[in-house]
XYZ file of C-alpha atoms in Angstrom:
689
model
C 21.085 -62.380 51.141
C 20.351 -62.450 54.882
C 22.882 -63.532 57.485
C 21.014 -66.785 57.946
C 21.006 -67.415 54.204
C 24.780 -66.921 54.156
C 25.273 -70.139 56.099
C 25.771 -73.040 53.696
C 23.997 -76.261 54.617
C 26.734 -78.568 53.408
C 26.646 -82.330 52.900
C 30.006 -84.043 52.486
C 30.200 -87.518 50.963
C 33.382 -88.901 52.523
C 34.476 -92.318 53.786
C 36.003 -90.908 56.984
C 35.216 -88.092 59.398
C 38.809 -86.876 59.122
C 38.508 -86.285 55.379
C 35.264 -84.411 55.891
C 36.817 -82.255 58.651
C 39.670 -81.371 56.310
C 37.266 -79.905 53.763
C 35.258 -78.137 56.457
C 38.430 -76.515 57.784
C 39.389 -75.486 54.253
C 36.086 -73.682 53.812
C 36.014 -72.105 57.259
C 39.569 -70.881 56.966
C 38.374 -69.053 53.862
C 35.641 -67.359 55.871
C 32.832 -69.544 54.484
C 30.196 -70.295 57.117
C 28.912 -73.866 56.832
C 26.537 -76.120 58.712
C 28.025 -79.503 57.777
C 26.778 -83.078 57.690
C 28.463 -86.248 56.424
C 27.192 -89.276 54.548
C 29.247 -92.409 54.023
C 26.565 -94.813 52.764
C 23.144 -94.846 51.106
C 21.178 -94.791 54.385
C 23.107 -91.792 55.694
C 22.673 -90.043 52.335
C 18.902 -90.503 52.429
C 18.715 -89.123 55.972
C 20.946 -86.157 55.135
C 18.951 -85.257 52.023
C 15.807 -84.950 54.127
C 17.362 -81.852 55.748
C 17.572 -80.137 52.338
C 21.298 -79.334 52.028
C 22.383 -76.521 49.724
C 25.516 -78.143 48.356
C 26.894 -81.671 48.242
C 30.663 -82.142 48.067
C 31.411 -85.609 46.733
C 34.857 -87.136 47.102
C 35.340 -89.030 43.842
C 37.637 -91.428 45.709
C 34.925 -92.348 48.244
C 34.045 -96.049 48.129
C 30.660 -96.010 49.834
C 28.714 -93.957 47.265
C 29.031 -93.175 43.573
C 28.617 -89.728 42.051
C 25.904 -90.768 39.582
C 23.751 -92.272 42.368
C 24.225 -89.191 44.528
C 23.211 -86.850 41.690
C 20.040 -88.865 41.032
C 19.134 -88.883 44.736
C 19.843 -85.142 45.022
C 17.478 -84.301 42.165
C 14.736 -86.642 43.373
C 11.454 -84.845 43.933
C 12.568 -81.772 42.025
C 15.125 -80.678 44.617
C 17.675 -78.067 43.553
C 20.899 -79.164 45.232
C 24.246 -78.370 43.649
C 26.530 -81.410 43.453
C 30.252 -80.630 43.401
C 32.830 -83.317 42.645
C 36.052 -83.109 44.661
C 39.235 -84.796 43.465
C 42.912 -84.794 44.362
C 44.014 -85.366 40.768
C 42.506 -84.438 37.443
C 42.662 -85.568 33.826
C 40.358 -85.524 30.805
C 38.511 -88.703 31.802
C 37.882 -87.522 35.376
C 36.517 -84.179 34.157
C 34.287 -85.772 31.508
C 32.961 -88.468 33.860
C 32.238 -85.969 36.643
C 30.033 -83.771 34.473
C 28.449 -86.742 32.690
C 27.444 -88.204 36.062
C 25.701 -85.050 37.231
C 28.283 -82.749 38.839
C 27.791 -79.005 38.403
C 31.439 -78.289 39.124
C 34.767 -79.943 39.872
C 37.000 -78.765 42.731
C 40.682 -79.587 43.226
C 41.018 -80.873 46.782
C 44.664 -79.893 47.152
C 43.985 -76.281 46.099
C 42.178 -74.629 49.008
C 41.587 -71.435 47.009
C 39.952 -73.437 44.218
C 37.686 -75.351 46.620
C 36.615 -72.088 48.277
C 36.018 -70.348 44.933
C 33.929 -73.243 43.565
C 31.814 -73.472 46.736
C 31.192 -69.720 46.763
C 30.298 -69.676 43.076
C 27.890 -72.608 43.281
C 26.264 -71.246 46.447
C 25.762 -67.856 44.782
C 24.357 -69.590 41.686
C 21.966 -71.579 43.889
C 20.733 -68.385 45.542
C 20.296 -66.820 42.129
C 18.191 -69.754 40.938
C 16.101 -69.597 44.085
C 15.699 -65.864 43.616
C 14.584 -66.336 40.008
C 11.965 -68.857 41.102
C 10.666 -66.447 43.741
C 10.521 -63.681 41.150
C 8.705 -65.969 38.709
C 6.130 -66.784 41.372
C 5.783 -63.096 42.169
C 5.439 -62.335 38.456
C 2.652 -64.891 38.083
C 0.823 -63.322 41.018
C 1.337 -59.855 39.571
C 0.045 -61.011 36.191
C -3.015 -62.483 37.880
C -3.737 -59.173 39.598
C -3.103 -57.219 36.402
C -5.488 -59.515 34.581
C -8.171 -58.722 37.156
C -7.474 -54.996 36.837
C -7.624 -55.290 33.047
C -11.064 -56.877 33.166
C -12.341 -54.149 35.488
C -10.778 -51.234 33.611
C -13.078 -48.741 31.906
C -10.472 -48.136 29.188
C -10.825 -50.352 26.099
C -7.604 -52.408 26.095
C -6.449 -55.192 23.768
C -3.289 -57.245 23.378
C -2.192 -57.831 19.805
C 0.407 -60.358 18.632
C 1.532 -60.251 15.001
C -1.519 -58.129 14.199
C -4.023 -60.556 15.788
C -6.089 -60.152 18.946
C -4.949 -62.445 21.764
C -6.681 -60.677 24.661
C -9.246 -57.908 25.149
C -11.157 -56.627 28.133
C -14.901 -56.074 28.533
C -14.665 -52.312 27.810
C -12.931 -53.064 24.494
C -15.648 -55.487 23.457
C -18.379 -53.010 24.354
C -16.775 -50.146 22.433
C -16.577 -52.233 19.269
C -19.979 -53.928 19.722
C -19.015 -57.522 20.573
C -20.478 -59.760 23.267
C -17.672 -62.247 23.929
C -13.934 -62.349 23.273
C -14.407 -65.536 21.230
C -15.904 -63.332 18.499
C -12.630 -61.419 17.979
C -10.006 -63.953 19.103
C -7.561 -64.319 16.241
C -9.216 -61.422 14.380
C -6.853 -58.920 12.808
C -6.607 -55.520 14.450
C -7.007 -54.058 10.949
C -10.678 -55.080 11.097
C -11.108 -52.457 13.818
C -9.774 -49.690 11.570
C -11.997 -47.737 9.196
C -11.186 -48.244 5.441
C -9.840 -44.675 5.059
C -7.008 -45.364 7.541
C -6.524 -49.093 6.843
C -3.583 -48.735 4.412
C -1.642 -46.452 6.733
C -2.242 -48.811 9.617
C -1.067 -51.815 7.587
C 2.159 -49.958 6.886
C 2.547 -49.348 10.612
C 2.088 -53.066 11.357
C 4.798 -53.918 8.817
C 7.196 -51.514 10.503
C 6.381 -53.005 13.887
C 7.065 -56.512 12.541
C 10.565 -55.340 11.570
C 11.305 -54.308 15.146
C 10.603 -50.584 14.907
C 9.167 -48.861 17.948
C 5.488 -47.899 17.708
C 4.353 -44.312 18.074
C 3.226 -43.477 21.567
C -0.109 -42.207 20.224
C -1.849 -42.418 16.893
C -4.951 -40.504 15.751
C -7.105 -42.853 13.736
C -10.697 -43.576 12.694
C -11.895 -46.821 14.266
C -14.750 -49.047 13.081
C -17.344 -50.930 15.151
C -18.806 -54.333 14.356
C -21.902 -52.711 12.827
C -19.755 -50.654 10.434
C -20.127 -47.311 12.196
C -16.925 -45.326 12.663
C -15.599 -43.050 15.398
C -12.524 -40.931 15.946
C -10.054 -42.486 18.365
C -6.563 -42.168 19.749
C -4.565 -45.391 19.868
C -1.940 -45.646 22.617
C 0.763 -48.290 22.230
C 2.938 -49.999 24.829
C 5.201 -53.027 24.616
C 3.887 -55.956 26.623
C 3.859 -59.744 26.780
C 1.027 -62.226 26.916
C 1.575 -65.825 27.986
C 5.293 -65.357 27.446
C 4.991 -63.940 23.921
C 5.914 -60.345 23.082
C 2.961 -58.282 21.933
C 1.536 -54.778 21.793
C -0.869 -53.387 24.350
C -3.279 -51.062 22.559
C -5.720 -48.682 24.211
C -8.469 -47.081 22.114
C -9.611 -43.744 23.469
C -12.597 -42.142 21.791
C -11.990 -38.543 20.817
C -14.446 -36.099 22.286
C -12.667 -33.140 20.682
C -11.063 -32.642 17.285
C -7.677 -34.196 16.570
C -6.021 -30.781 16.335
C -7.414 -29.683 19.670
C -6.455 -33.000 21.260
C -2.921 -32.662 19.934
C -2.696 -29.105 21.254
C -3.956 -30.161 24.669
C -1.460 -33.014 24.786
C 1.352 -30.644 23.878
C 0.306 -28.189 26.578
C 0.246 -30.976 29.149
C 3.818 -31.957 28.295
C 5.408 -28.515 27.951
C 6.788 -25.991 30.431
C 5.105 -22.697 29.566
C 8.064 -20.512 30.598
C 10.825 -22.208 28.593
C 8.822 -24.160 25.988
C 10.896 -27.182 27.005
C 9.243 -30.379 28.138
C 8.082 -30.296 31.762
C 9.459 -32.482 34.526
C 6.516 -34.901 34.420
C 7.026 -35.597 30.732
C 10.796 -35.933 31.153
C 10.395 -38.432 33.992
C 8.060 -40.495 31.811
C 10.669 -40.461 29.031
C 13.369 -41.373 31.545
C 11.282 -44.365 32.650
C 11.061 -45.456 29.021
C 14.843 -45.169 28.675
C 15.272 -47.143 31.896
C 13.256 -49.932 30.306
C 15.607 -49.919 27.327
C 18.632 -49.943 29.622
C 17.254 -52.932 31.529
C 17.233 -54.823 28.231
C 20.926 -54.115 27.729
C 20.998 -50.794 25.874
C 23.925 -48.679 27.100
C 24.094 -45.611 24.846
C 21.787 -43.346 26.872
C 22.452 -40.551 29.356
C 20.937 -37.753 31.426
C 22.569 -34.320 31.746
C 21.487 -31.683 34.283
C 22.524 -28.045 33.842
C 22.350 -25.074 36.231
C 23.765 -21.522 36.058
C 26.446 -21.084 38.719
C 25.326 -17.686 39.983
C 21.565 -17.698 39.476
C 20.820 -15.681 42.629
C 23.187 -12.931 41.486
C 21.600 -13.011 38.030
C 18.155 -12.457 39.568
C 19.481 -9.539 41.590
C 20.779 -8.018 38.342
C 17.842 -8.566 35.963
C 15.090 -8.416 38.592
C 12.640 -11.105 39.620
C 10.113 -9.936 37.030
C 12.551 -10.723 34.209
C 13.508 -14.164 35.537
C 11.197 -15.968 33.084
C 12.723 -14.087 30.135
C 16.205 -15.124 31.220
C 15.179 -18.750 31.659
C 13.525 -18.724 28.244
C 16.712 -17.389 26.615
C 18.791 -20.044 28.371
C 16.414 -22.745 27.154
C 16.694 -21.459 23.582
C 20.492 -21.501 23.764
C 20.502 -25.059 25.050
C 17.999 -26.167 22.414
C 20.252 -24.886 19.611
C 23.066 -27.254 20.591
C 21.142 -30.510 20.885
C 19.601 -32.855 18.338
C 15.922 -33.024 17.488
C 15.725 -36.519 18.948
C 17.084 -35.356 22.330
C 14.535 -34.630 25.049
C 15.244 -31.262 26.692
C 13.253 -30.307 29.755
C 12.988 -28.109 32.799
C 13.640 -30.276 35.845
C 13.520 -27.549 38.493
C 13.272 -23.817 39.070
C 16.545 -23.132 37.245
C 17.616 -26.701 36.456
C 17.559 -27.859 32.849
C 17.981 -31.435 31.713
C 18.640 -33.322 28.505
C 17.856 -36.995 27.926
C 20.192 -38.413 25.289
C 19.973 -41.634 23.314
C 22.343 -43.151 20.781
C 25.379 -41.356 22.257
C 28.650 -42.880 23.404
C 30.224 -41.776 26.678
C 32.629 -39.547 24.782
C 29.777 -37.986 22.782
C 27.883 -37.225 25.993
C 30.911 -35.525 27.545
C 31.571 -33.628 24.310
C 27.993 -32.287 24.281
C 28.288 -31.284 27.941
C 31.506 -29.422 27.184
C 29.895 -27.765 24.136
C 26.990 -26.518 26.264
C 29.316 -25.281 29.002
C 31.388 -23.358 26.464
C 28.283 -21.952 24.723
C 26.889 -20.513 27.954
C 30.249 -19.079 28.925
C 30.473 -17.250 25.587
C 26.890 -15.938 25.551
C 25.752 -12.517 26.793
C 22.022 -12.451 27.576
C 20.087 -9.254 26.910
C 17.251 -9.112 29.451
C 15.306 -5.880 29.643
C 17.889 -3.129 29.922
C 20.504 -5.432 31.445
C 23.260 -7.476 29.821
C 24.375 -10.515 31.816
C 26.515 -13.542 31.260
C 26.843 -16.706 33.303
C 28.847 -19.868 33.554
C 27.073 -23.172 34.055
C 27.836 -26.410 35.836
C 26.744 -29.644 34.184
C 26.353 -32.968 35.915
C 25.111 -36.172 34.420
C 25.185 -39.918 34.375
C 25.358 -42.580 31.724
C 22.382 -44.926 31.840
C 22.993 -48.654 31.625
C 21.791 -51.963 32.956
C 23.533 -51.522 36.316
C 21.754 -48.275 37.194
C 18.476 -48.972 35.405
C 16.328 -47.214 37.979
C 14.852 -43.747 37.505
C 15.490 -42.587 41.074
C 19.054 -43.901 40.954
C 19.749 -42.085 37.676
C 18.300 -38.811 38.992
C 20.306 -39.095 42.202
C 23.539 -39.845 40.358
C 23.063 -36.957 37.925
C 22.119 -34.559 40.735
C 25.122 -35.641 42.818
C 27.407 -35.147 39.829
C 25.963 -31.640 39.325
C 26.441 -30.684 43.005
C 30.002 -31.997 42.885
C 30.757 -29.826 39.839
C 29.347 -26.812 41.680
C 31.220 -27.434 44.936
C 34.472 -27.796 43.000
C 34.130 -24.217 41.787
C 31.526 -24.385 39.026
C 31.960 -23.815 35.296
C 32.786 -27.465 34.791
C 31.257 -30.783 33.787
C 31.060 -33.995 35.766
C 29.578 -37.065 34.082
C 29.210 -40.193 36.196
C 30.059 -43.489 34.471
C 28.729 -46.500 36.464
C 31.054 -48.872 34.618
C 34.134 -46.798 35.411
C 32.973 -46.428 39.009
C 32.550 -50.185 39.307
C 36.053 -50.742 37.981
C 37.482 -48.244 40.442
C 35.556 -49.848 43.316
C 36.697 -53.311 42.276
C 40.305 -52.174 42.178
C 39.984 -50.512 45.592
C 38.344 -53.629 47.055
C 41.083 -55.837 45.646
C 43.658 -53.573 47.265
C 42.002 -53.726 50.686
C 41.440 -57.466 50.399
C 45.121 -57.971 49.641
C 46.093 -55.897 52.700
C 43.721 -57.838 54.973
C 44.885 -61.248 53.763
C 48.483 -60.129 54.061
C 47.825 -58.890 57.595
C 46.364 -62.271 58.565
C 49.234 -64.153 56.968
C 52.010 -61.910 58.353
C 50.517 -60.948 61.724
C 50.211 -57.375 60.501
C 47.298 -56.278 62.679
C 47.764 -54.327 65.890
C 45.595 -53.900 68.980
C 44.761 -50.591 70.633
C 43.418 -50.286 74.164
C 40.941 -47.768 75.585
C 40.151 -47.645 79.314
C 36.644 -48.352 80.548
C 36.446 -46.497 83.848
C 34.323 -47.651 86.755
C 32.281 -44.901 88.432
C 31.707 -47.054 91.507
C 35.142 -48.448 92.257
C 34.910 -51.897 90.639
C 37.979 -54.028 91.311
C 40.603 -54.300 88.579
C 41.166 -52.580 85.261
C 38.836 -52.644 82.272
C 39.779 -51.950 78.657
C 38.102 -52.008 75.245
C 40.156 -53.773 72.572
C 40.229 -51.915 69.224
C 41.715 -53.284 66.019
C 43.948 -51.460 63.562
C 45.793 -52.606 60.450
C 49.429 -51.688 59.901
C 49.326 -49.954 56.534
C 52.118 -48.552 54.379
C 51.580 -45.080 55.907
C 50.502 -45.947 59.452
C 47.664 -47.607 61.309
C 44.370 -47.939 59.411
C 41.025 -47.865 61.219
C 38.496 -50.686 60.682
C 35.976 -48.636 58.697
C 38.327 -48.875 55.710
C 39.085 -52.599 55.672
C 36.279 -54.278 57.649
C 33.596 -54.039 54.902
C 35.877 -55.796 52.418
C 36.864 -58.395 55.000
C 33.213 -59.050 55.848
C 32.226 -59.281 52.187
C 34.935 -61.872 51.600
C 34.149 -63.904 54.703
C 37.371 -63.065 56.561
C 35.815 -61.802 59.785
C 35.998 -65.132 61.649
C 39.728 -65.308 60.940
C 40.204 -61.697 62.077
C 38.131 -62.327 65.201
C 40.362 -65.261 66.094
C 43.468 -63.139 65.616
C 42.041 -60.463 67.924
C 40.974 -62.981 70.564
C 44.303 -64.793 70.484
C 46.271 -61.545 70.761
C 44.011 -60.268 73.549
C 44.485 -63.475 75.540
C 48.248 -63.176 75.167
C 48.213 -59.555 76.415
C 45.884 -60.460 79.283
C 48.046 -63.318 80.465
C 51.076 -60.986 80.536
C 49.211 -58.467 82.702
C 47.912 -61.161 85.014
C 51.447 -62.471 85.541
C 52.496 -58.895 86.360
C 49.853 -58.787 89.080
C 47.276 -56.597 87.314
C 43.752 -57.970 87.360
C 42.403 -56.904 83.966
C 39.244 -57.379 81.932
C 39.203 -56.946 78.160
C 36.077 -56.161 76.142
C 36.538 -57.804 72.736
C 34.288 -57.153 69.745
C 32.857 -60.193 67.973
C 31.378 -60.125 64.480
C 28.198 -61.879 63.428
C 30.021 -64.143 60.976
C 31.828 -65.826 63.878
C 28.540 -66.936 65.432
C 28.199 -69.557 62.710
C 31.688 -70.923 63.360
C 30.928 -73.940 65.526
C 34.626 -74.501 66.189
C 35.167 -71.073 67.786
C 34.024 -71.959 71.315
C 36.174 -75.131 71.582
C 39.104 -73.159 70.195
C 38.529 -70.378 72.735
C 38.380 -72.872 75.601
C 41.692 -74.343 74.513
C 43.291 -70.893 74.216
C 42.231 -69.981 77.771
C 43.500 -73.305 79.052
C 46.874 -72.937 77.324
C 47.277 -69.401 78.714
C 46.074 -70.504 82.185
C 43.741 -67.492 82.097
C 40.451 -67.080 83.955
C 37.461 -66.881 81.622
C 35.931 -63.790 83.242
C 38.923 -61.747 82.066
C 37.220 -61.680 78.645
C 33.931 -59.981 77.802
C 32.736 -60.454 74.221
C 30.498 -57.752 72.788
C 28.125 -57.457 69.844
C 25.642 -54.752 68.764
C 22.067 -55.344 69.851
C 20.826 -55.189 66.238
C 23.246 -57.912 65.143
C 22.222 -60.174 67.999
C 18.526 -59.712 67.191
C 19.040 -60.745 63.559
C 21.208 -63.719 64.602
C 19.327 -64.665 67.740
C 19.569 -68.449 67.600
C 23.335 -68.730 66.978
C 23.965 -65.831 69.393
C 22.052 -67.608 72.152
C 24.050 -70.789 71.568
C 27.304 -68.859 71.567
C 26.536 -66.934 74.784
C 25.552 -70.173 76.500
C 28.950 -71.583 75.539
C 30.698 -68.486 76.901
C 28.929 -68.926 80.232
C 30.356 -72.434 80.562
C 33.822 -70.893 80.339
C 32.820 -68.045 82.718
C 33.430 -65.443 79.956
C 31.231 -62.363 79.931
C 28.995 -60.982 77.204
C 28.007 -57.374 76.461
C 25.298 -55.951 74.222
C 26.540 -52.856 72.397
C 24.332 -49.999 71.164
C 21.765 -51.115 73.709
C 18.504 -49.231 73.870
C 18.182 -48.597 70.136
C 15.423 -51.179 69.671
C 11.722 -50.885 70.359
C 11.978 -53.111 73.456
C 15.617 -53.833 74.067
C 15.081 -55.478 77.442
C 12.942 -58.152 75.788
C 16.167 -59.424 74.270
C 17.536 -60.225 77.733
C 14.986 -63.030 78.007
C 16.961 -64.823 75.320
C 20.510 -63.495 75.785
C 22.152 -63.608 79.212
C 24.294 -60.474 78.885
C 26.455 -59.247 81.776
C 26.942 -55.713 80.438
C 24.721 -53.303 78.525
C 26.668 -50.706 76.544
C 24.192 -47.859 76.087
C 23.568 -46.724 72.516
C 26.054 -43.997 71.614
C 23.322 -41.790 70.100
C 22.139 -40.956 73.626
C 25.586 -39.528 74.438
C 25.673 -36.820 71.741
C 25.465 -33.479 73.588
C 23.861 -35.281 76.510
C 23.633 -32.179 78.802
C 21.418 -30.440 76.202
C 18.912 -33.260 75.754
C 16.668 -33.931 78.732
C 14.876 -36.797 76.980
C 18.189 -38.605 76.417
C 19.089 -38.195 80.063
C 15.746 -39.694 81.044
C 16.254 -42.590 78.632
C 19.733 -43.322 80.043
C 18.362 -43.327 83.597
C 15.506 -45.607 82.548
C 17.966 -48.055 80.973
C 20.152 -48.003 84.092
C 17.217 -48.575 86.457
C 15.918 -51.543 84.454
C 19.424 -52.932 83.987
C 20.212 -52.849 87.690
C 16.863 -54.436 88.487
C 17.804 -57.233 86.077
C 21.272 -57.567 87.604
C 23.147 -56.099 84.636
C 26.001 -53.587 84.578
C 25.840 -50.552 82.281
C 28.554 -48.871 80.209
C 28.276 -45.432 78.588
C 30.453 -45.118 75.474
C 31.523 -41.992 73.581
C 31.405 -39.717 76.616
C 32.129 -36.201 75.350
C 32.582 -33.865 78.335
C 32.742 -33.444 82.103
C 29.084 -32.381 82.325
C 28.068 -35.687 80.774
C 30.141 -37.538 83.380
C 28.172 -35.913 86.193
C 24.838 -36.754 84.550
C 25.855 -40.364 83.902
C 26.941 -40.797 87.508
C 23.582 -39.528 88.753
C 21.783 -41.840 86.320
C 23.544 -44.811 87.871
C 25.846 -45.761 84.994
C 28.485 -48.245 86.170
C 31.242 -47.596 83.615
C 32.172 -44.797 81.206
C 34.382 -44.736 78.133
C 35.363 -42.206 75.485
C 38.114 -40.098 73.941
C 37.319 -37.305 76.411
C 38.552 -39.604 79.179
C 41.423 -41.169 77.239
C 42.071 -41.874 73.592
C 43.007 -45.412 72.513
C 46.672 -46.265 72.946
C 48.779 -48.714 71.032
C 50.736 -49.937 74.045
C 49.087 -50.338 77.419
C 51.671 -49.343 80.029
C 51.935 -51.539 83.119
C 51.597 -49.857 86.462
C 54.616 -49.971 88.768
C 52.826 -50.506 92.052
């Protein structure tokens, strides 16, 4: 979901503006970004519906409009707008009437957490429905293209449902001697099979009708319309046609004998050194398992196995005997797995096993059995006797990680982790267990953030921004920390959870309010100070932030230019319209605005045509070992020259050393900042001048 899509276009059916504002505040205080509108009568409702709101919150006590009429109007023309009934009291009749009259959900007005939860849930459900419709449209387009490819394919392909032809391409018709599909539509596939193989094929169709999986390939004698027969290989794949499950069947004419064809197929799928399946075959089997997992099957897994000291083993047995050693290892592994398991060689000395029909405990037990077996075995290679321990990494395959690349990455990561922890161990990744652990960790951080907001448990740190050209006053960057049980916690731990749960606007307000308080204290002490305060993208959609800020400055009797709000260039680009509105509002209060990580885009200065920034904070990537990188120095100077021409001031963050300071000065940078100059401090000491 994009940032723009996160903003809820909300229509409130309320008799008074005050009641509507109460609900809006409830949602915004929960970090839910809304673009609200209100309707109090039928004319206002009709006008509001023309703007296509996402959700409608209907006060059941409103006198101007009734829920049933609103639900009918909302669905008019096939619109998908979620209607939520809002009530201060609830009983059986209210619940029944609300859903009977078209509400998707019922929210308790006096429970802010319930209102927020219902709005989030219905908005997520709306996005899911919209996503499904987009996918359905994409699927129809894909099917259209596949249909065109099918017609142009040289392979004879047919779709068979319950043993009857429902689709066939031109190549299929030509192979069997038909002119048009009408001649075989509804014809049994058995009519394409020679009498000698008909009984066996009927038995196969019966097994398929009971839900059994078809063979991947079947050698059979096919029969043309004129009665002539030819040897063919049938390839099966599950498919659907016009929404009905069916079998895709490809007939390939055999140009060699069945035995030779089988041998060639086996050679194509096998690794010649180990006699295990090769990587290509294993990946194809993994893709098949991924398809099963996507349908809900969760008893599959991939294990990867590597000897811990393979380089030392090669030094001992010699490079010429490496294939013998690998072959012996493959044989040992093969003896401990089932016939239905797919064992393969995934890399130079990486073996893998695809498992199906195994529980998580069974998978781990097999991994432990293999680890123990290798540890016990002494390999006789040439005149040398060697033994080796192995590390085994793997992942369970389920619906949540039903992607071949994801499964391979997870298994490989698990294997590398086992090796870096000392080897001779197993490490099987369980996506479900990982999700539970992540959920628990997120709940913990969310609790700390909410508690910090409720109990004023955040703390501000200050880092000097030093002028290289003697600008008047003091300049500081404001950095946020959370007071945790064991000390201050940096934002990278709690910010992602706060952002995910829509709490950034509330945190931004806390930071701004605290910064204004600190600024006013310094101003009263006679220290002219400017604070750079970070602003998150979620706050751009909070239309009450600017009025609130103006009031805070007025109450503190603080000049607006003591505050400079900053946002990364990339965030501003992706939220250009609300950012432009917000910056325009800041200018009215004489507050400044800074673009962070400036210069990272293709044409960063183009952004200044839309955003009137006072400061450009140069992208930190240019600062890394600046004295060693001439091109970075040239880029910094180019940014400074263009910035000064445009009347902007520049700030270099993350300055690392004295040599960089000299370069930045010569480039024309106005301000510098970084831990080399001074690390952030919790308390900013007042000067005693």
